[in-house]
Coordinates of C-alpha atoms in Angstrom, one line a residue:
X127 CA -19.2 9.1 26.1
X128 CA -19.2 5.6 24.4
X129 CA -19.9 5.8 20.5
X130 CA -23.6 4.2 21.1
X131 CA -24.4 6.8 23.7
X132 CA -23.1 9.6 21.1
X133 CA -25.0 8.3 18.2
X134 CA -28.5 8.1 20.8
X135 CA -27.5 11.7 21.5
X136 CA -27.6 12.6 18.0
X137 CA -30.7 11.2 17.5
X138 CA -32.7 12.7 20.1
X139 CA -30.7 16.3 19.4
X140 CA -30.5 16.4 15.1
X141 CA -26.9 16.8 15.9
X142 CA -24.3 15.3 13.2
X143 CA -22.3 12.7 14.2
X144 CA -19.1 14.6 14.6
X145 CA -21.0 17.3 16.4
X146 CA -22.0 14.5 18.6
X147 CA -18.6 12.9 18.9
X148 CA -16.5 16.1 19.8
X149 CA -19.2 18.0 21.8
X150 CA -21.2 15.0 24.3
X151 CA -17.6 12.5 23.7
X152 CA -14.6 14.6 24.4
X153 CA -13.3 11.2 26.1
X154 CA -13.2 10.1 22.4
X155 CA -10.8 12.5 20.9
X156 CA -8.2 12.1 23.5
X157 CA -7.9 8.4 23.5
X158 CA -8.5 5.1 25.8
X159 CA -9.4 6.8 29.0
X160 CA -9.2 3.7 31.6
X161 CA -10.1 4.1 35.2
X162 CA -7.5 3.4 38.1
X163 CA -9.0 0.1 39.3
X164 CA -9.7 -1.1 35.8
X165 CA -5.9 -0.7 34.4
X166 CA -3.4 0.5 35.5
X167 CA -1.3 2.7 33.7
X168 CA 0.0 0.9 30.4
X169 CA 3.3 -1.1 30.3
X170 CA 6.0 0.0 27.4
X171 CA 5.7 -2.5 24.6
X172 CA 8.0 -5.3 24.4
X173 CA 9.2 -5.8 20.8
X174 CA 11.9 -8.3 21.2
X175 CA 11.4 -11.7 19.1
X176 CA 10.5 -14.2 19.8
X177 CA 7.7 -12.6 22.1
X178 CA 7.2 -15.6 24.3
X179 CA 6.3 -13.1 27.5
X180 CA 3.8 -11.3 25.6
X181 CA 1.8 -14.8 26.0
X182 CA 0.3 -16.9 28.5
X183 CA 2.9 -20.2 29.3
X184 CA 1.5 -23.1 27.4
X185 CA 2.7 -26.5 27.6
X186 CA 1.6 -26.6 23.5
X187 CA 4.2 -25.7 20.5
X188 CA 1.5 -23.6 18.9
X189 CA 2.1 -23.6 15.3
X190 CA -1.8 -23.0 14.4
X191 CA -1.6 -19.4 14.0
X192 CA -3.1 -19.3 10.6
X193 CA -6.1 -20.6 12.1
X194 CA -6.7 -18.4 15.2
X195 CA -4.0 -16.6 16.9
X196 CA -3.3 -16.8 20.9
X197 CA -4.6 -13.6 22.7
X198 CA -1.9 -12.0 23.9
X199 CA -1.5 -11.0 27.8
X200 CA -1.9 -7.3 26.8
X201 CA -5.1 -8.4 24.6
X202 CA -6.5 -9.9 27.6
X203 CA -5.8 -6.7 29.9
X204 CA -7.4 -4.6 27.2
X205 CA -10.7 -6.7 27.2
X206 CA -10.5 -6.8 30.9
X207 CA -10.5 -2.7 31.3
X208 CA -13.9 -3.0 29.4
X209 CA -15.3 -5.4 30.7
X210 CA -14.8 -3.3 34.0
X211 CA -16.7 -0.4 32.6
X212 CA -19.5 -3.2 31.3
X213 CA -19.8 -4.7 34.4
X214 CA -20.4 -1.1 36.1
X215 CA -16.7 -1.4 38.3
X216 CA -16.9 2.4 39.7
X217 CA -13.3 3.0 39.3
X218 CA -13.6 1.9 35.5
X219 CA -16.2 4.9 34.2
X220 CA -13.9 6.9 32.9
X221 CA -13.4 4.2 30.0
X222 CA -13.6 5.1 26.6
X223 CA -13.7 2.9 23.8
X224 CA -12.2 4.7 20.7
X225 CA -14.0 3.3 17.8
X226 CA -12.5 5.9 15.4
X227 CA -9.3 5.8 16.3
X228 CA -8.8 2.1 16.2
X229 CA -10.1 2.3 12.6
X230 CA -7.5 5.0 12.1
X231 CA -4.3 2.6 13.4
X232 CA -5.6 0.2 11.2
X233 CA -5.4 2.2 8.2
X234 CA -1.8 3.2 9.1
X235 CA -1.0 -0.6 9.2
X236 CA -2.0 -0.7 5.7
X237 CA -1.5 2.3 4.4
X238 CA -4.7 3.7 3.6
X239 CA -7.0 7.1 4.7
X240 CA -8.9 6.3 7.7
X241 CA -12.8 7.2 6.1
X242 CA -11.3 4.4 3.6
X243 CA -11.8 1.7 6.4
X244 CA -14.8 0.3 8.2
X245 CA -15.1 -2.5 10.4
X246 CA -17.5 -5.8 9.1
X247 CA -18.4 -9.0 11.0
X248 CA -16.2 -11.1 8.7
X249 CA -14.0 -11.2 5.7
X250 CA -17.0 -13.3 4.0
X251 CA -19.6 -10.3 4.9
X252 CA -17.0 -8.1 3.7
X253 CA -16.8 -10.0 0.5
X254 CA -20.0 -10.4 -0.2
X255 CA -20.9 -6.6 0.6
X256 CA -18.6 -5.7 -2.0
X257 CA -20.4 -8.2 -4.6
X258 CA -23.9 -6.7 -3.7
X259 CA -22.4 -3.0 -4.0
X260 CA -21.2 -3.6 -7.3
X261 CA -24.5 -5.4 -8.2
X262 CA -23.5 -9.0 -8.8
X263 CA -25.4 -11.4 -9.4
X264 CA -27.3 -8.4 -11.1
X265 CA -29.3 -9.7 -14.5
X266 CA -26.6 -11.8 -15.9
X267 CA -23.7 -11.3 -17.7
X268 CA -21.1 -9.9 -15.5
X269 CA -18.0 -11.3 -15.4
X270 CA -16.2 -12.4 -12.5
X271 CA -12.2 -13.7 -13.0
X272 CA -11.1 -15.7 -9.7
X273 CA -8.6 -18.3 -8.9
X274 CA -8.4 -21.8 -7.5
X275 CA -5.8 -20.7 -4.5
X276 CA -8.6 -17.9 -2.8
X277 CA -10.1 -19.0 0.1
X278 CA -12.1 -22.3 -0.4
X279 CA -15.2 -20.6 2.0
X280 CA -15.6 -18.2 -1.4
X281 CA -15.8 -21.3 -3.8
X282 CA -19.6 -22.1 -2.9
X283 CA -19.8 -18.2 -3.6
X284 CA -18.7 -17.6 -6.4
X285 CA -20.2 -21.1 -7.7
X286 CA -23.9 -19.9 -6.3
X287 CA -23.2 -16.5 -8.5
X288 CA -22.5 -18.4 -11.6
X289 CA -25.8 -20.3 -11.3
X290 CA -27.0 -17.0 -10.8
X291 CA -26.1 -15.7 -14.1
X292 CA -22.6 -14.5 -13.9
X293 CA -20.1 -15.6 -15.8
X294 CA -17.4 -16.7 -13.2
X295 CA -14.3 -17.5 -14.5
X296 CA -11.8 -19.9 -12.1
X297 CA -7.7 -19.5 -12.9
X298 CA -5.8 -22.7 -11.9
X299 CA -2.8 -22.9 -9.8
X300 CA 0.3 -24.3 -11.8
X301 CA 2.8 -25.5 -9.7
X302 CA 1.1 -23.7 -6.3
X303 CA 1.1 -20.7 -8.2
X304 CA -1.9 -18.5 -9.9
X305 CA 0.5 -17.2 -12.9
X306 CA 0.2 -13.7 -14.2
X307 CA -0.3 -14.7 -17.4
X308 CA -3.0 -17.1 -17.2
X309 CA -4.9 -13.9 -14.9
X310 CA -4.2 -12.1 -18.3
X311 CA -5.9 -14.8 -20.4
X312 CA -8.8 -15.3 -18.4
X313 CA -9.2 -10.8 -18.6
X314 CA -8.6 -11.0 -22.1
X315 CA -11.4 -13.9 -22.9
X316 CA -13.9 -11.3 -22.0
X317 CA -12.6 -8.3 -23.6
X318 CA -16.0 -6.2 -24.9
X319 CA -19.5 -6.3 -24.3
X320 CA -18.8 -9.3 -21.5
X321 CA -15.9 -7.8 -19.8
X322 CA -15.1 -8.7 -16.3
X323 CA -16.2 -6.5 -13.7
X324 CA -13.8 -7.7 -10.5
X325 CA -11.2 -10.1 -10.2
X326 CA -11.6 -11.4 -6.5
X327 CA -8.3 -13.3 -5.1
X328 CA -6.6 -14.1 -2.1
X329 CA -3.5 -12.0 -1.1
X330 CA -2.1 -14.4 0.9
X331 CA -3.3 -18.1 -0.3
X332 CA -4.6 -20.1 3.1
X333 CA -4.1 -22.8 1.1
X334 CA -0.4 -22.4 0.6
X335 CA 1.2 -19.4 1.3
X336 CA 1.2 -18.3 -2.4
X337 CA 1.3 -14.8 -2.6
X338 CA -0.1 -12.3 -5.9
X339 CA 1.8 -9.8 -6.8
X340 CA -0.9 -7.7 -6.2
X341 CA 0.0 -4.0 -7.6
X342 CA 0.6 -6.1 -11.2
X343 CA -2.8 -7.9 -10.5
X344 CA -4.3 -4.6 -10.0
X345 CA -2.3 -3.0 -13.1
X346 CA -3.8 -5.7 -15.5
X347 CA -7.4 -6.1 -13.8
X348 CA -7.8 -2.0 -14.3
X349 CA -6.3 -2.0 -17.6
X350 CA -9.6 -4.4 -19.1
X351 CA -11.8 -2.4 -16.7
X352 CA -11.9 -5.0 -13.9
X353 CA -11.8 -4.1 -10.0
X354 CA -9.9 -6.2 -7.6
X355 CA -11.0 -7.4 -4.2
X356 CA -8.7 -8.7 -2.2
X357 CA -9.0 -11.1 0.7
X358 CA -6.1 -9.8 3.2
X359 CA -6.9 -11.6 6.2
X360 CA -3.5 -14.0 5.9
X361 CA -1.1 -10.6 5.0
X362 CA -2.4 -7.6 7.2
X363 CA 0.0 -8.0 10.1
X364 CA 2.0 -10.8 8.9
X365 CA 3.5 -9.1 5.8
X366 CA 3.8 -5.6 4.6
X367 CA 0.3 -4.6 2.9
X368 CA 0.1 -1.1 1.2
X369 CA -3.1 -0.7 -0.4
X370 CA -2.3 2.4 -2.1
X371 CA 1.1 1.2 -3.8
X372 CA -1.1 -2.2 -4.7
X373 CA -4.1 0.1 -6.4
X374 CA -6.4 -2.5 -5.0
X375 CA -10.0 -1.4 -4.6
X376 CA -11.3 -3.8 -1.8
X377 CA -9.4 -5.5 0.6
X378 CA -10.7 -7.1 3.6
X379 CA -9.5 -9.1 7.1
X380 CA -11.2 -10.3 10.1
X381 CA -9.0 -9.8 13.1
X382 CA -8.6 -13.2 14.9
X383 CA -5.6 -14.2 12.7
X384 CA -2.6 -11.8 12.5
X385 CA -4.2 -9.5 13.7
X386 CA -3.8 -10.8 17.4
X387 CA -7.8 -10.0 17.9
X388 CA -10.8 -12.3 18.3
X389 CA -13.7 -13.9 15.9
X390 CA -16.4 -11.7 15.7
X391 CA -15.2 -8.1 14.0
X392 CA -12.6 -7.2 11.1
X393 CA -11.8 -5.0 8.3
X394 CA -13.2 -3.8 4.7
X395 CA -11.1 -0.8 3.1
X396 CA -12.7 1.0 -0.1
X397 CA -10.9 2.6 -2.1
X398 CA -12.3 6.6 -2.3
X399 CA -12.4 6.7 -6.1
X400 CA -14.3 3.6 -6.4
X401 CA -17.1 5.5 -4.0
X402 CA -19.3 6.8 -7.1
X403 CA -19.3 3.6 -9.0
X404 CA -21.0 1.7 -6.0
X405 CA -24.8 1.3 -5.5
X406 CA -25.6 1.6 -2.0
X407 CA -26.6 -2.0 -0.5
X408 CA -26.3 -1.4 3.4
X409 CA -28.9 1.9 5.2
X410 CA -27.1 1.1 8.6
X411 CA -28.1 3.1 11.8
X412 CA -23.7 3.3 12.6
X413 CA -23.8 5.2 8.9
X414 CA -25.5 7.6 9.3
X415 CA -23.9 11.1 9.6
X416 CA -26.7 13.5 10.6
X417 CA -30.4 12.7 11.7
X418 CA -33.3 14.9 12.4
X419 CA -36.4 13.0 13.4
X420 CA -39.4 14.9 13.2
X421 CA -41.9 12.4 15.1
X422 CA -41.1 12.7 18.9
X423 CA -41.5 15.2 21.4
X424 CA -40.0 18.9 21.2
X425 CA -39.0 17.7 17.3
X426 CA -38.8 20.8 14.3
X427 CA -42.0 19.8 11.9
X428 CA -40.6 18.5 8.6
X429 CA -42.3 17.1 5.7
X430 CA -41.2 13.4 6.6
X431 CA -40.6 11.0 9.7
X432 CA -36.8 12.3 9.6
X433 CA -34.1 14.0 7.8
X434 CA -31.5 12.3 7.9
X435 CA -27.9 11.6 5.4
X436 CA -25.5 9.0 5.1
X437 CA -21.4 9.7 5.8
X438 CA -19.4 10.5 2.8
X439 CA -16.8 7.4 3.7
X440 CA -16.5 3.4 3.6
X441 CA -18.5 3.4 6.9
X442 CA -21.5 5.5 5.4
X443 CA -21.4 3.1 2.8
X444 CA -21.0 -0.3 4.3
X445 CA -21.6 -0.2 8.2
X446 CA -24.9 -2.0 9.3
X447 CA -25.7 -2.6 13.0
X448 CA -23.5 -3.0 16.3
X449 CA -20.0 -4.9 16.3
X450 CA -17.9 -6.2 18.6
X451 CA -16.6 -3.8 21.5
X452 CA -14.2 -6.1 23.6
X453 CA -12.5 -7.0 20.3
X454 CA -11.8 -3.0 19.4
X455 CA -10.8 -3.0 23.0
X456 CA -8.0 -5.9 22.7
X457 CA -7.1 -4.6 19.0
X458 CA -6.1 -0.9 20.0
X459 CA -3.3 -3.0 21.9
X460 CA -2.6 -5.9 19.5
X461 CA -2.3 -2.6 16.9
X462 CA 0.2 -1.0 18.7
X463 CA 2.2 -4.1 19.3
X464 CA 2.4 -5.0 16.0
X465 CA 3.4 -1.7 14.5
X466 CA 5.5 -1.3 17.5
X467 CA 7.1 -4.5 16.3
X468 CA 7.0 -3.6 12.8
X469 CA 5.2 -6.2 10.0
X470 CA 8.9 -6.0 8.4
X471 CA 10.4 -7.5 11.3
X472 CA 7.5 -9.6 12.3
X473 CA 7.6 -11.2 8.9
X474 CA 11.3 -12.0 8.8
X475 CA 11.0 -13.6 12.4
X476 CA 8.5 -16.0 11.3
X477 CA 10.7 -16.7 7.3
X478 CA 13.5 -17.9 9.9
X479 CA 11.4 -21.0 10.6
X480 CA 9.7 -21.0 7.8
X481 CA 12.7 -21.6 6.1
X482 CA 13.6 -24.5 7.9
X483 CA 10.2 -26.2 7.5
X484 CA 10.8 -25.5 3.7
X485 CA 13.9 -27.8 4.3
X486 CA 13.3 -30.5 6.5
X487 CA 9.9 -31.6 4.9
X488 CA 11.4 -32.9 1.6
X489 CA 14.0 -34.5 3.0
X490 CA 11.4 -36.2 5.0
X491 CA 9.7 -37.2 1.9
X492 CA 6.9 -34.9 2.3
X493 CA 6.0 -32.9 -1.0
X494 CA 5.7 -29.0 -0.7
X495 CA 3.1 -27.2 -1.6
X496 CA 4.3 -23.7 -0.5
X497 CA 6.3 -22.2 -3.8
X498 CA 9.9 -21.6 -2.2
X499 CA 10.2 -17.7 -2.8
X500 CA 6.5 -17.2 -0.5
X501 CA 6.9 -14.3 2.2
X502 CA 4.1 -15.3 4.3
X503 CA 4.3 -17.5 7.7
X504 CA 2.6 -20.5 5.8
X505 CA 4.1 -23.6 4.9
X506 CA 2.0 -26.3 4.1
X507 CA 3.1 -30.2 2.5
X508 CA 0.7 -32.4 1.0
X509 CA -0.4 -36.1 3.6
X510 CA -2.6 -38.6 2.4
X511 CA -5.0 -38.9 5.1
X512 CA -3.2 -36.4 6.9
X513 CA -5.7 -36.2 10.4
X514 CA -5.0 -39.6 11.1
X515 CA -1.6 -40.2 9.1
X516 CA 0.1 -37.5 11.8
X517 CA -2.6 -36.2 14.1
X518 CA -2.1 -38.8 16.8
X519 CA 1.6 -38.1 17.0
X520 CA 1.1 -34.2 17.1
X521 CA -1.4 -34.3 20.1
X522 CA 1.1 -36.6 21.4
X523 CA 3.7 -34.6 21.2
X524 CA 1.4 -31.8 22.6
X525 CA 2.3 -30.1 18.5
X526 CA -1.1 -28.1 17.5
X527 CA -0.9 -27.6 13.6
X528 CA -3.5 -27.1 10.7
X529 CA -4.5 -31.2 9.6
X530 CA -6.9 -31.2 6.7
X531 CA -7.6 -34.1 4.7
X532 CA -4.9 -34.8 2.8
X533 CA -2.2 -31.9 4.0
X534 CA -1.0 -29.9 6.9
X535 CA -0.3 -26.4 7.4
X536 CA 2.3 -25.1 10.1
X537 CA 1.9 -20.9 10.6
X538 CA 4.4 -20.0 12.9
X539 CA 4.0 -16.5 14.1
X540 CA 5.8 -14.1 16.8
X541 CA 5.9 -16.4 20.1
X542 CA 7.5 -19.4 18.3
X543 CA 11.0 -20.6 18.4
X544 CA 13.4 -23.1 17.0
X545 CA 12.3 -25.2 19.7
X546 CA 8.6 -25.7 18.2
X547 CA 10.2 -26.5 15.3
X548 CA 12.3 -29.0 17.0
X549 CA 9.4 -30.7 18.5
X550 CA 7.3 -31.0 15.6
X551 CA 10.2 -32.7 13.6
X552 CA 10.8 -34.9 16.1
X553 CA 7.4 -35.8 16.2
X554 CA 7.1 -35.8 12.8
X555 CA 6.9 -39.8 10.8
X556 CA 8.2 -40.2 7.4
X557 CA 6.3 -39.4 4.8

């Protein structure tokens, strides 16, 4: 039985969730259950790089994949299998979608415990959940220590906190780079009364590529007190990630990126021993671990409308309303390609062409703003007027990149080759 159908069971019997689960959704516990007609039985996974015939042909060198990954042919099988059971198909019934366990691969990509994980609409929702759990704005005086390379979506953020009372303080990249020390100075500033309560950062930089060192982030942040949230939606299955090594205490992705998924559902892991210090700021129906109502037919009387108790795990904490279905259906494959894959390999795939990008754009007189020694599939070079300075030669060319303003961004990622690169040099003008 779906994970909907299991909760609505639980309701209408006072039965806990995991009572629910294992007795009315044995389906669950087992797996993906697909019917005949709706898949047929699944395909080994291919892990040879470049994956070019784990995509769709396209007549595009795709080097956008920073921005929104291409579904993968096994994606798009997975989505179609549920779509069968959605659309009523008789032969796909037997589906089940395995909401547990698909939080559970995820935590293996990143090395956490699976009640540490819960799924969120967004990276942003996830980040601002984890501001309201740890009751920013609040009355003023908190201190918040960010930095100038995080994702430019969280600027207005943390901006709209500081008018809010907190005292936000912004670290400045030096030479594409958020130094360690200068994150120390910014901690020690508020050492005291005002000390900071989270440092928030990107992992990865979409800026740039830059990435923190995070365990040493994490090291110095705890050491004045501070938590550390970090935004991990350009490292989690583009670069090793191991939250537990890090110490982090928040980390969050949506799934359309590296992830191989689709807009619409992602990733917030909590670390379990920051669980006490966190007010409760979501009462979500997918929370709740056991519920007794005590106002409809055949109900035990009780003192109130319903008993009922939140799970003891990032989901009882965090989770709100419904989420995306198709997308947990496409990610239980795109999670089991990647690790099939392995991140290590994935990432030293893509630092092949990065490294030749790294190259060829200062000899083309194009300034760098990607620090040499960056590990992630970013490279991006700085273009006055960059949308109109290059884009009419990339569409051209049939080259799809990241233009902004005054820079590009190339993300090359598992399907690409030397020949993309090939074809967006030649298309390329002088700087």
């Amino acid at each position: 039985m779906a994970y909907r159908q299991g909760k609505e069971a639980m309701a209408e019997t006072g039965l806990t969730r995991r009572q629910a689960i294992h007795g009315l959704g044995a389906g669950v516990a087992a797996g993906m259950a697909v019917g005949p007609h709706a898949m047929a039985a699944p395909a080994p996974i291919a892990t040879v790089l470049p994956a070019r015939a784990a995509f769709a042909p396209t007549s595009l060198a795709y080097l956008d994949n920073g921005s929104q990954h291409p579904l993968s042919l096994g994606g798009q099988a997975a989505i179609e299998a549920y779509l069968a059971k959605r659309r009523l198909d008789p032969a796909a019934q037997g589906y089940e979608l395995d909401e547990e366990g698909l939080l559970a691969k995820f935590a293996r990509l990143i090395n956490a415990e699976p009640d540490e994980v819960t799924y969120v609409q967004s990276t942003t929702a996830a980040e601002q959940m984890v501001l309201r759990a740890l009751e920013l704005p609040g009355n003023g005086g908190a201190r918040v220590v960010t930095d100038t390379l995080h994702f430019f979506g969280s600027i207005p953020l943390y901006e709209e906190m500081a008018r809010q009372g907190v005292n936000v303080t912004w670290v400045r990249a030096v030479d594409g780079r958020i130094r360690l020390e200068d994150m120390a100075k910014a901690l020690e500033e508020g050492n005291g009364a005002g000390g900071a309560r989270l440092v928030a950062l990107s992992q990865v930089s979409t800026i740039n590529g830059f990435e923190h060192d995070l365990k040493a982030v994490c090291d110095l942040a705890h050491a004045h007190g501070a938590l550390v949230y970090a935004d991990m939606i350009h490292a989690a299955g583009c670069v090793p990630v191991d939250v537990k090594a890090s110490g982090v205490d928040f980390a969050a992705c949506a799934s359309y990126k590296w992830l191989m998924g689709d807009f619409g559902l992602g990733f917030l892991y909590v670390r379990r021993d920051v669980w006490p210090r966190l007010k409760r700021c979501a009462y979500g129906y997918y929370g709740i671990d056991a519920f007794q109502p005590h106002i409809y037919p055949l109900d035990p009387p009780g003192e109130g409308v319903a008993d009922y108790a939140f799970a003891d795990n990032a989901t009882g904490r965090f989770a709100l309303g419904t989420h995306s279905h198709a997308v947990i259906a496409q990610l239980h494959h795109s999670l089991d390609w990647i690790m099939a894959a392995g991140v290590a390999r994935i990432q030293a795939h893509a630092q092949a062409l990065v490294a030749r990008l790294k190259a060829e754009l200062p000899a083309r007189g194009y300034a760098v703003m990607t620090p040499p020694e960056c590990r992630a599939p970013i490279v991006t070079a700085i273009c006055a007027d960059a949308r109109a300075r290059i884009g009419p030669a990339m569409a051209a060319a049939g080259v799809k990149l990241t233009l902004s303003a005054n820079r590009f961004r190339l993300t090359p990622s598992v399907q690409n080759d030397d020949t993309d690169i090939d074809r967006f040099l030649a298309a390329l003008p002088r700087a």
